[in-house]
Amino acid sequence: MTIGVLVALGSAPFEPAVLAAVGRGRTHVVRRCVDIADLLATAASGQGAVALVSTCLAGLDRQVVDALESAGVAPMGLVEHASDPAVDVLRRIGVVSIAAVNVDAESLESSIAAAAGRRDVEPAGEPSARDSASGTHAQQTDEPSGRVIAVWGPTGAPGRTVVALGIGAAIAELGGDALVVDADVYGGTLGQLAGVLDETSGLLAATRAANAGSLDAASLSRRCLQISPRLRALTGLPRADRWVEAKAVLVRSVLETARRVAAYTVVDCGFSLEVDEEVMYDTRAPRRNGATLEILSRADAVLVVGAADPIGLSRLIRAVGDLAEAVPRAAPTVVVNRLRDGIGWSADDIGSMLRRTTGITDIAFLPDDPSSCDRALVAGRTLTEAAPDRPLARRLRELAADVSGLSEQSSRRRRGRTQRGQGKKSSQRPVRV
Ligand SMILES: Nc1ncnc2c1ncn2[C@@H]1O[C@H](COP(=O)(O)OP(=O)(O)OP(=O)(O)O)[C@@H](O)[C@H]1O
Ligand SMILES: [Mg+2]
């Protein structure tokens, strides 16, 4: 049986050469698609194994590539020659197989056959990423090396944003380059908390660029706001109803690019993981919590934040269960926030209860400190700037050192002796029970 090919080249000048190459024995043309709608409808109907696309096809973007893959059709990009700038664009929208058409028809058909069989192996005739002469390309091919720390938690405002910004600021103080990304699909508050005004959402600008294939380290950096010398922020959704623009596949691109921009990317996630939409609609419907699931499954470390009161703790236990079901490989650190005397439970009581009910042993505690939080919010500063000597800022630094692997010793040396007493160990140190 020969391989079915969908041709959607948008009248690229090399279309005749491609049509001459398909049908030489191993492949046949299923359909010449006139536009994206035609292409996606044909792919969804289960016809064709490979879709030949080019940047001449109007509307070709990351979401189209994702839709083809979901339909089981391997997208294959065709370009004039190996150093065609279209190579970069195709790669950035997620096209793995790319072939130059300036080869003989037989080699081109072999490339198409290879794309059908092995999506992620470069087919013959494919221009190597390193061959590209494009300036931005060098930045794109740098190995992404930054770590991603996801901050998630149940409903009830347990303090995810406070913890995400606090950890980012503390990592920066410890000497790491940190980027805090507001990816809360229920509406972002990071900009307000960090005291920065952003007229357009950084996250949405980045997802738009990711969809169009123009997102690279330089363009993402331009969208970030500088909070302090080593701390940047990417602001979130201005309104909750804009969540449809933060689709999982696009947030994945932003996250992978962030790994090239900062050594540590701390992501403030939405609270829910429900996937009910999948039951209600067909699987191509956008899923509100898709972005959250994407972040949690790709993060190097996950912090689950819960409030230290009876309601907060029961929600926290349920959330840990939901996370284990949705992302079984996540090994979260539980952060019990707003620990206070009035509750009547000590850190040890809560720790052993959580260990018994969730099996998790990596548990940190942050004290309740409304006056520090208010001071930071009103001044538009981070907690470690606004109240550096308070126990909350100290616990955040300790937690940041734990999740980042950066040493607190070096930061104490860096900050000198101006903050007396801060190096002292306190009895409320994050405990590992
Ligand atoms: N350790 C703390 N001590 C005192 N107040 C705190 C502490 N942590 C968070 N808060 C307060 O709790 C409130 C909610 O915090 P935050 O906005 O971080 O929660 P969230 O989980 O991100 O909620 P949302 O669902 O709105 O995104 C804020 O008013 C914040 O100042
Ligand atoms: Mg929040």
CSV table of C-alpha atoms and ligand atoms in Angstrom, one decimal:
chain,number,residue,atom,x,y,z
A,1,MET,CA,0.0,0.0,0.0
A,2,THR,CA,1.4,3.4,-0.9
A,3,ILE,CA,1.5,6.4,1.5
A,4,GLY,CA,-1.3,8.9,1.2
A,5,VAL,CA,-0.2,12.5,0.9
A,6,LEU,CA,-2.1,15.7,1.4
A,7,VAL,CA,-0.6,18.5,-0.6
A,8,ALA,CA,-1.3,22.0,0.9
A,9,LEU,CA,1.5,24.2,-0.4
A,10,GLY,CA,-0.5,27.4,-1.0
A,11,SER,CA,0.6,27.7,-4.6
A,12,ALA,CA,4.3,27.7,-3.7
A,13,PRO,CA,6.4,28.0,-6.9
A,14,PHE,CA,7.8,24.5,-6.3
A,15,GLU,CA,4.4,22.9,-6.2
A,16,PRO,CA,4.7,21.3,-9.8
A,17,ALA,CA,8.1,19.7,-8.8
A,18,VAL,CA,6.5,18.3,-5.7
A,19,LEU,CA,3.5,16.9,-7.6
A,20,ALA,CA,5.9,15.3,-10.1
A,21,ALA,CA,7.7,13.6,-7.2
A,22,VAL,CA,4.7,12.2,-5.4
A,23,GLY,CA,3.2,9.1,-7.0
A,24,ARG,CA,6.5,7.5,-8.2
A,25,GLY,CA,5.7,4.3,-6.5
A,26,ARG,CA,5.8,4.7,-2.7
A,27,THR,CA,3.4,7.6,-2.4
A,28,HIS,CA,0.2,8.9,-3.9
A,29,VAL,CA,-1.7,12.2,-3.7
A,30,VAL,CA,-4.9,11.9,-1.6
A,31,ARG,CA,-5.9,15.5,-2.1
A,32,ARG,CA,-4.6,18.9,-3.2
A,33,CYS,CA,-6.0,21.1,-0.4
A,34,VAL,CA,-6.9,24.6,-1.3
A,35,ASP,CA,-6.7,26.1,2.2
A,36,ILE,CA,-6.2,25.3,5.8
A,37,ALA,CA,-9.9,24.4,6.3
A,38,ASP,CA,-9.7,21.9,3.5
A,39,LEU,CA,-6.5,20.5,4.9
A,40,LEU,CA,-7.8,20.0,8.4
A,41,ALA,CA,-11.1,18.6,7.3
A,42,THR,CA,-9.4,16.0,5.1
A,43,ALA,CA,-6.9,15.1,7.9
A,44,ALA,CA,-9.7,14.8,10.4
A,45,SER,CA,-11.6,12.4,8.1
A,46,GLY,CA,-8.6,10.0,8.5
A,47,GLN,CA,-7.3,10.4,4.9
A,48,GLY,CA,-3.6,10.7,4.3
A,49,ALA,CA,-0.4,9.9,6.4
A,50,VAL,CA,1.6,13.0,5.5
A,51,ALA,CA,0.6,16.6,4.9
A,52,LEU,CA,3.1,18.6,2.7
A,53,VAL,CA,2.9,22.2,3.8
A,54,SER,CA,4.9,25.4,3.0
A,55,THR,CA,5.0,28.9,4.5
A,56,CYS,CA,3.1,30.0,1.3
A,57,LEU,CA,0.0,28.4,2.8
A,58,ALA,CA,-2.0,31.2,4.4
A,59,GLY,CA,-2.9,30.6,8.1
A,60,LEU,CA,-0.3,27.9,8.7
A,61,ASP,CA,0.5,28.1,12.4
A,62,ARG,CA,1.4,26.1,15.5
A,63,GLN,CA,-2.2,25.2,16.1
A,64,VAL,CA,-2.6,23.8,12.6
A,65,VAL,CA,0.5,21.7,13.0
A,66,ASP,CA,-0.8,20.4,16.4
A,67,ALA,CA,-4.2,19.6,14.8
A,68,LEU,CA,-2.5,17.6,12.0
A,69,GLU,CA,-0.5,15.6,14.5
A,70,SER,CA,-3.6,15.0,16.6
A,71,ALA,CA,-5.4,13.6,13.5
A,72,GLY,CA,-2.4,11.2,13.0
A,73,VAL,CA,-1.1,13.0,9.9
A,74,ALA,CA,2.6,13.9,9.9
A,75,PRO,CA,3.2,17.5,8.9
A,76,MET,CA,6.2,17.9,6.5
A,77,GLY,CA,7.5,21.3,5.6
A,78,LEU,CA,8.9,21.9,2.1
A,79,VAL,CA,11.3,24.7,1.3
A,80,GLU,CA,13.2,25.9,-1.8
A,81,HIS,CA,16.7,25.0,-0.5
A,82,ALA,CA,18.6,24.2,2.7
A,83,SER,CA,19.2,27.9,3.8
A,84,ASP,CA,15.7,29.1,3.0
A,85,PRO,CA,14.5,31.3,5.9
A,86,ALA,CA,11.3,29.4,5.9
A,87,VAL,CA,13.1,26.6,7.7
A,88,ASP,CA,13.2,28.7,10.9
A,89,VAL,CA,9.6,29.6,10.7
A,90,LEU,CA,8.5,25.9,10.1
A,91,ARG,CA,10.6,24.7,13.0
A,92,ARG,CA,9.2,27.4,15.3
A,93,ILE,CA,5.7,26.3,14.6
A,94,GLY,CA,6.6,22.7,15.5
A,95,VAL,CA,7.2,21.1,12.1
A,96,VAL,CA,9.8,18.5,12.7
A,97,SER,CA,10.3,17.0,9.2
A,98,ILE,CA,11.5,19.6,6.7
A,99,ALA,CA,12.8,18.9,3.2
A,100,ALA,CA,14.4,21.0,0.5
A,101,VAL,CA,12.8,20.5,-3.0
A,102,ASN,CA,16.0,21.2,-4.9
A,103,VAL,CA,16.8,17.5,-5.1
A,104,ASP,CA,15.8,14.8,-7.6
A,105,ALA,CA,12.2,13.5,-7.5
A,106,GLU,CA,13.2,10.2,-6.1
A,107,SER,CA,15.0,11.6,-3.1
A,108,LEU,CA,12.1,13.9,-2.4
A,109,GLU,CA,9.7,10.9,-2.4
A,110,SER,CA,12.1,9.1,-0.1
A,111,SER,CA,11.9,12.0,2.3
A,112,ILE,CA,8.1,12.0,2.3
A,113,ALA,CA,8.1,8.2,2.9
A,114,ALA,CA,10.6,8.8,5.8
A,115,ALA,CA,8.4,11.5,7.3
A,116,ALA,CA,5.4,9.1,7.3
A,117,GLY,CA,7.4,6.4,9.1
A,118,ARG,CA,9.4,8.4,11.5
A,119,ARG,CA,8.1,11.8,12.4
A,120,ASP,CA,10.9,12.8,14.6
A,121,VAL,CA,13.9,11.6,12.5
A,122,GLU,CA,15.2,14.0,10.0
A,123,PRO,CA,14.4,12.7,6.5
A,124,ALA,CA,17.0,12.7,3.7
A,125,GLY,CA,17.4,16.0,2.0
A,126,GLU,CA,16.3,17.9,5.1
A,127,PRO,CA,18.3,21.0,5.8
A,128,SER,CA,20.2,20.7,9.0
A,129,ALA,CA,19.3,23.3,11.7
A,130,ARG,CA,22.9,24.2,12.0
A,131,ASP,CA,23.2,25.0,8.2
A,132,SER,CA,20.9,28.0,8.6
A,133,ALA,CA,22.6,31.3,8.2
A,134,SER,CA,19.8,33.2,10.0
A,135,GLY,CA,21.0,35.3,12.9
A,136,THR,CA,18.1,34.5,15.2
A,137,HIS,CA,18.5,30.8,14.5
A,138,ALA,CA,21.7,30.6,16.5
A,139,GLN,CA,19.8,31.6,19.6
A,140,GLN,CA,17.0,29.1,18.8
A,141,THR,CA,19.4,26.2,18.6
A,142,ASP,CA,21.1,27.0,21.9
A,143,GLU,CA,20.3,24.1,24.1
A,144,PRO,CA,17.5,25.1,26.4
A,145,SER,CA,19.0,24.6,29.9
A,146,GLY,CA,16.8,26.6,32.3
A,147,ARG,CA,14.7,24.8,35.0
A,148,VAL,CA,11.0,25.2,35.3
A,149,ILE,CA,9.4,25.3,38.7
A,150,ALA,CA,5.5,25.1,38.7
A,151,VAL,CA,3.5,26.6,41.5
A,152,TRP,CA,0.0,25.2,41.7
A,153,GLY,CA,-2.6,24.5,44.3
A,154,PRO,CA,-6.3,24.1,45.0
A,155,THR,CA,-9.1,26.7,44.8
A,156,GLY,CA,-9.5,29.2,47.7
A,157,ALA,CA,-6.6,31.5,47.0
A,158,PRO,CA,-4.0,29.6,49.2
A,159,GLY,CA,-1.2,32.0,48.1
A,160,ARG,CA,0.1,30.6,44.8
A,161,THR,CA,1.0,34.0,43.4
A,162,VAL,CA,2.6,35.2,46.6
A,163,VAL,CA,4.7,32.0,46.7
A,164,ALA,CA,5.6,32.1,42.9
A,165,LEU,CA,6.8,35.7,43.1
A,166,GLY,CA,8.4,35.1,46.5
A,167,ILE,CA,10.3,32.1,45.2
A,168,GLY,CA,11.4,33.9,42.0
A,169,ALA,CA,12.6,37.0,44.0
A,170,ALA,CA,14.4,34.7,46.4
A,171,ILE,CA,16.1,32.8,43.6
A,172,ALA,CA,17.3,36.1,42.2
A,173,GLU,CA,18.7,37.1,45.6
A,174,LEU,CA,20.5,33.8,45.7
A,175,GLY,CA,22.2,34.7,42.4
A,176,GLY,CA,20.1,32.9,39.9
A,177,ASP,CA,18.4,34.6,36.8
A,178,ALA,CA,14.7,34.2,37.4
A,179,LEU,CA,11.7,34.7,35.3
A,180,VAL,CA,8.2,34.5,36.9
A,181,VAL,CA,5.5,33.6,34.4
A,182,ASP,CA,1.8,34.2,35.2
A,183,ALA,CA,0.0,31.3,33.5
A,184,ASP,CA,-3.1,31.4,35.6
A,185,VAL,CA,-5.9,30.6,33.1
A,186,TYR,CA,-8.5,32.0,35.5
A,187,GLY,CA,-6.9,35.5,35.4
A,188,GLY,CA,-3.5,36.9,36.4
A,189,THR,CA,-2.5,39.0,39.3
A,190,LEU,CA,1.3,38.8,39.1
A,191,GLY,CA,1.7,42.3,37.5
A,192,GLN,CA,-0.2,43.9,40.3
A,193,LEU,CA,1.6,42.0,43.0
A,194,ALA,CA,5.0,42.9,41.5
A,195,GLY,CA,4.0,46.5,41.1
A,196,VAL,CA,4.4,46.6,37.3
A,197,LEU,CA,2.0,48.0,34.8
A,198,ASP,CA,1.7,46.1,31.5
A,199,GLU,CA,-0.7,47.4,29.0
A,200,THR,CA,-0.7,44.1,27.1
A,201,SER,CA,-0.4,40.7,28.5
A,202,GLY,CA,3.1,39.3,28.2
A,203,LEU,CA,1.8,35.7,28.1
A,204,LEU,CA,-0.7,36.4,25.4
A,205,ALA,CA,1.8,38.3,23.3
A,206,ALA,CA,4.1,35.3,23.7
A,207,THR,CA,1.4,32.7,22.8
A,208,ARG,CA,0.5,34.8,19.7
A,209,ALA,CA,4.1,34.8,18.6
A,210,ALA,CA,4.4,31.1,19.3
A,211,ASN,CA,1.4,30.4,17.1
A,212,ALA,CA,2.9,32.5,14.3
A,213,GLY,CA,6.3,31.0,14.5
A,214,SER,CA,8.0,34.2,15.6
A,215,LEU,CA,8.8,33.4,19.2
A,216,ASP,CA,12.4,33.1,20.1
A,217,ALA,CA,14.6,33.9,23.1
A,218,ALA,CA,15.1,37.5,22.0
A,219,SER,CA,11.4,38.2,21.4
A,220,LEU,CA,10.3,36.5,24.6
A,221,SER,CA,12.9,38.6,26.6
A,222,ARG,CA,11.5,41.7,25.1
A,223,ARG,CA,8.1,40.8,26.5
A,224,CYS,CA,9.4,40.3,30.0
A,225,LEU,CA,9.3,43.2,32.5
A,226,GLN,CA,12.3,43.8,34.7
A,227,ILE,CA,11.4,43.7,38.4
A,228,SER,CA,15.0,43.7,39.9
A,229,PRO,CA,18.4,43.1,38.4
A,230,ARG,CA,18.0,39.3,38.2
A,231,LEU,CA,14.2,39.1,38.3
A,232,ARG,CA,11.8,39.4,35.3
A,233,ALA,CA,8.1,38.8,35.0
A,234,LEU,CA,5.8,37.8,32.1
A,235,THR,CA,2.4,39.1,33.0
A,236,GLY,CA,-0.8,37.0,32.6
A,237,LEU,CA,-4.3,37.2,31.3
A,238,PRO,CA,-5.9,40.6,31.8
A,239,ARG,CA,-9.4,39.0,31.9
A,240,ALA,CA,-10.4,35.4,32.7
A,241,ASP,CA,-12.2,35.0,29.4
A,242,ARG,CA,-9.0,35.4,27.4
A,243,TRP,CA,-8.0,31.8,28.5
A,244,VAL,CA,-8.7,30.5,25.0
A,245,GLU,CA,-5.6,32.3,23.7
A,246,ALA,CA,-3.5,30.3,26.2
A,247,LYS,CA,-3.8,26.9,24.5
A,248,ALA,CA,-1.7,24.1,25.8
A,249,VAL,CA,0.4,23.7,22.7
A,250,LEU,CA,1.3,27.4,22.7
A,251,VAL,CA,2.1,27.6,26.4
A,252,ARG,CA,4.4,24.6,25.8
A,253,SER,CA,6.3,26.7,23.3
A,254,VAL,CA,6.5,29.7,25.7
A,255,LEU,CA,7.8,27.4,28.4
A,256,GLU,CA,10.5,25.8,26.2
A,257,THR,CA,11.6,29.2,25.0
A,258,ALA,CA,11.7,30.5,28.6
A,259,ARG,CA,14.2,27.7,29.4
A,260,ARG,CA,16.6,29.6,27.0
A,261,VAL,CA,15.8,33.0,28.5
A,262,ALA,CA,16.3,32.3,32.3
A,263,ALA,CA,18.1,29.8,34.4
A,264,TYR,CA,14.9,29.5,36.5
A,265,THR,CA,11.4,29.9,35.3
A,266,VAL,CA,8.8,30.0,38.1
A,267,VAL,CA,5.2,29.5,36.7
A,268,ASP,CA,2.1,30.6,38.6
A,269,CYS,CA,-0.5,28.1,37.5
A,270,GLY,CA,-4.3,28.1,37.6
A,271,PHE,CA,-5.9,26.0,40.3
A,272,SER,CA,-8.0,23.4,38.5
A,273,LEU,CA,-7.0,20.2,36.7
A,274,GLU,CA,-10.5,19.1,35.8
A,275,VAL,CA,-10.7,17.6,32.3
A,276,ASP,CA,-14.5,17.5,32.1
A,277,GLU,CA,-14.4,19.4,28.8
A,278,GLU,CA,-13.0,16.3,27.2
A,279,VAL,CA,-16.2,14.4,28.0
A,280,MET,CA,-18.5,17.2,26.9
A,281,TYR,CA,-16.9,18.1,23.6
A,282,ASP,CA,-14.9,16.4,21.0
A,283,THR,CA,-11.2,16.2,21.7
A,284,ARG,CA,-10.3,19.1,19.5
A,285,ALA,CA,-12.2,21.6,21.7
A,286,PRO,CA,-9.8,23.9,23.6
A,287,ARG,CA,-9.4,22.8,27.2
A,288,ARG,CA,-9.2,25.5,29.8
A,289,ASN,CA,-6.9,23.5,32.1
A,290,GLY,CA,-4.9,22.1,29.2
A,291,ALA,CA,-2.2,24.8,29.8
A,292,THR,CA,-2.0,24.0,33.5
A,293,LEU,CA,-1.6,20.2,32.8
A,294,GLU,CA,1.0,21.0,30.2
A,295,ILE,CA,3.1,23.1,32.6
A,296,LEU,CA,2.8,20.5,35.5
A,297,SER,CA,3.8,17.6,33.2
A,298,ARG,CA,6.8,19.5,31.8
A,299,ALA,CA,8.1,21.2,35.0
A,300,ASP,CA,11.3,20.0,36.7
A,301,ALA,CA,9.8,20.8,40.1
A,302,VAL,CA,6.2,21.2,41.3
A,303,LEU,CA,5.1,23.1,44.4
A,304,VAL,CA,1.6,22.5,45.6
A,305,VAL,CA,0.5,25.4,47.8
A,306,GLY,CA,-2.3,24.9,50.4
A,307,ALA,CA,-3.6,27.0,53.3
A,308,ALA,CA,-2.9,25.8,56.8
A,309,ASP,CA,-6.6,25.8,58.0
A,310,PRO,CA,-9.0,22.9,58.1
A,311,ILE,CA,-10.7,23.8,54.8
A,312,GLY,CA,-7.4,24.6,53.1
A,313,LEU,CA,-5.9,21.4,54.2
A,314,SER,CA,-8.7,19.2,53.0
A,315,ARG,CA,-8.6,21.0,49.6
A,316,LEU,CA,-4.8,20.5,49.6
A,317,ILE,CA,-5.2,16.7,50.2
A,318,ARG,CA,-7.6,16.4,47.3
A,319,ALA,CA,-5.4,18.5,45.1
A,320,VAL,CA,-2.4,16.3,45.7
A,321,GLY,CA,-4.6,13.3,44.7
A,322,ASP,CA,-5.8,15.1,41.5
A,323,LEU,CA,-2.2,15.9,40.6
A,324,ALA,CA,-1.0,12.3,41.2
A,325,GLU,CA,-3.8,11.1,38.8
A,326,ALA,CA,-3.2,13.7,36.1
A,327,VAL,CA,0.6,13.8,36.2
A,328,PRO,CA,1.8,10.6,37.9
A,329,ARG,CA,5.4,11.4,37.5
A,330,ALA,CA,5.3,14.7,39.3
A,331,ALA,CA,7.0,14.5,42.7
A,332,PRO,CA,5.6,17.6,44.3
A,333,THR,CA,6.8,19.6,47.3
A,334,VAL,CA,3.8,20.5,49.4
A,335,VAL,CA,3.9,24.1,50.7
A,336,VAL,CA,1.6,24.7,53.7
A,337,ASN,CA,1.1,28.5,53.7
A,338,ARG,CA,-0.2,30.9,56.4
A,339,LEU,CA,0.8,28.7,59.4
A,340,ARG,CA,-0.4,30.3,62.5
A,341,ASP,CA,-1.0,29.6,66.2
A,342,GLY,CA,-4.8,30.2,66.2
A,343,ILE,CA,-5.4,27.1,64.2
A,344,GLY,CA,-4.2,25.0,67.2
A,345,TRP,CA,-2.1,22.7,65.0
A,346,SER,CA,1.7,22.7,65.0
A,347,ALA,CA,3.8,22.2,61.8
A,348,ASP,CA,4.5,18.7,63.2
A,349,ASP,CA,0.8,17.9,63.5
A,350,ILE,CA,0.0,19.1,60.0
A,351,GLY,CA,3.2,17.4,58.6
A,352,SER,CA,2.3,14.0,60.0
A,353,MET,CA,-1.3,14.3,58.9
A,354,LEU,CA,-0.3,15.2,55.4
A,355,ARG,CA,2.3,12.4,55.2
A,356,ARG,CA,-0.3,9.9,56.4
A,357,THR,CA,-3.0,11.1,53.9
A,358,THR,CA,-0.9,11.9,50.8
A,359,GLY,CA,2.3,9.8,51.3
A,360,ILE,CA,4.2,13.0,50.5
A,361,THR,CA,7.2,13.7,52.7
A,362,ASP,CA,8.6,16.8,51.1
A,363,ILE,CA,6.6,19.5,53.1
A,364,ALA,CA,7.5,23.1,53.7
A,365,PHE,CA,5.8,25.6,55.9
A,366,LEU,CA,5.4,29.4,55.5
A,367,PRO,CA,4.1,31.5,58.3
A,368,ASP,CA,1.1,33.7,58.2
A,369,ASP,CA,2.3,37.3,57.9
A,370,PRO,CA,-0.4,39.6,56.6
A,371,SER,CA,1.5,42.8,57.4
A,372,SER,CA,4.5,41.8,55.3
A,373,CYS,CA,2.2,40.8,52.4
A,374,ASP,CA,0.3,44.1,52.7
A,375,ARG,CA,3.5,46.1,52.9
A,376,ALA,CA,4.8,44.4,49.7
A,377,LEU,CA,1.5,44.7,47.8
A,378,VAL,CA,1.0,48.4,48.7
A,379,ALA,CA,4.6,49.2,47.8
A,380,GLY,CA,4.6,47.0,44.7
A,381,ARG,CA,7.7,45.3,45.9
A,382,THR,CA,8.6,41.7,46.4
A,383,LEU,CA,8.4,40.2,49.9
A,384,THR,CA,12.1,39.7,50.2
A,385,GLU,CA,12.6,43.4,49.3
A,386,ALA,CA,9.7,44.8,51.4
A,387,ALA,CA,10.3,42.8,54.6
A,388,PRO,CA,13.6,41.0,54.2
A,389,ASP,CA,14.1,40.1,57.8
A,390,ARG,CA,10.7,38.8,58.6
A,391,PRO,CA,10.2,35.0,59.0
A,392,LEU,CA,8.1,34.8,55.8
A,393,ALA,CA,10.9,36.2,53.6
A,394,ARG,CA,13.4,33.9,55.3
A,395,ARG,CA,11.3,30.8,54.8
A,396,LEU,CA,10.9,31.8,51.1
A,397,ARG,CA,14.7,32.0,50.7
A,398,GLU,CA,15.1,28.6,52.3
A,399,LEU,CA,12.5,27.1,50.1
A,400,ALA,CA,14.0,28.8,47.0
A,401,ALA,CA,17.4,27.4,47.9
A,402,ASP,CA,15.9,23.9,48.2
A,403,VAL,CA,14.1,23.9,44.9
A,404,SER,CA,16.8,25.7,42.9
A,405,GLY,CA,19.8,24.0,44.5
A,406,LEU,CA,21.4,27.5,44.9
A,407,SER,CA,23.2,28.0,48.2
A,408,GLU,CA,21.9,30.4,50.8
A,409,GLN,CA,25.5,30.8,52.1
A,410,SER,CA,26.6,32.6,48.9
A,411,SER,CA,23.7,35.0,49.0
A,412,ARG,CA,24.3,35.9,52.7
A,413,ARG,CA,27.9,36.8,51.7
A,414,ARG,CA,26.6,38.8,48.8
A,415,ARG,CA,24.2,40.8,50.9
A,416,GLY,CA,26.8,41.4,53.5
A,417,ARG,CA,26.1,42.2,57.1
A,418,THR,CA,23.4,44.8,56.7
A,419,GLN,CA,20.6,42.4,57.6
A,420,ARG,CA,21.6,41.2,61.0
A,421,GLY,CA,20.1,38.1,62.4
A,422,GLN,CA,18.9,36.8,59.1
A,423,GLY,CA,21.3,33.9,59.0
A,424,LYS,CA,20.0,32.5,62.3
A,425,LYS,CA,18.1,29.2,62.1
A,426,SER,CA,14.6,29.5,63.4
A,427,SER,CA,12.4,26.8,64.8
A,428,GLN,CA,10.0,27.4,61.9
A,429,ARG,CA,12.4,26.3,59.2
A,430,PRO,CA,10.7,24.4,56.4
A,431,VAL,CA,10.5,20.9,57.8
A,432,ARG,CA,10.9,17.6,55.9
A,433,VAL,CA,8.7,15.2,57.8
B,1,LIG,N1,1.9,33.8,54.1
B,1,LIG,C1,1.0,34.7,54.0
B,1,LIG,N2,0.6,35.4,55.1
B,1,LIG,C2,-0.3,36.3,55.0
B,1,LIG,N3,-1.1,36.5,53.9
B,1,LIG,C3,-0.8,35.8,52.8
B,1,LIG,C4,0.2,34.8,52.8
B,1,LIG,N4,0.3,34.3,51.6
B,1,LIG,C5,-0.7,34.8,50.8
B,1,LIG,N5,-1.4,35.8,51.6
B,1,LIG,C6,-2.5,36.6,51.1
B,1,LIG,O1,-3.5,35.8,50.6
B,1,LIG,C7,-4.2,36.4,49.5
B,1,LIG,C8,-4.2,35.5,48.4
B,1,LIG,O2,-2.8,35.3,47.9
B,1,LIG,P1,-2.5,34.9,46.4
B,1,LIG,O3,-3.1,36.0,45.5
B,1,LIG,O4,-1.1,34.6,46.3
B,1,LIG,O5,-3.4,33.6,46.3
B,1,LIG,P2,-3.6,32.7,44.9
B,1,LIG,O6,-3.6,31.3,45.4
B,1,LIG,O7,-2.7,33.1,43.9
B,1,LIG,O8,-5.1,33.1,44.6
B,1,LIG,P3,-5.9,33.3,43.2
B,1,LIG,O9,-6.8,32.1,43.1
B,1,LIG,O10,-6.6,34.6,43.3
B,1,LIG,O11,-4.9,33.3,42.1
B,1,LIG,C9,-3.5,37.7,49.3
B,1,LIG,O12,-4.2,38.7,49.9
B,1,LIG,C10,-2.1,37.5,50.0
B,1,LIG,O13,-1.6,38.7,50.5
B,2,MG,MG,-3.0,33.9,42.0
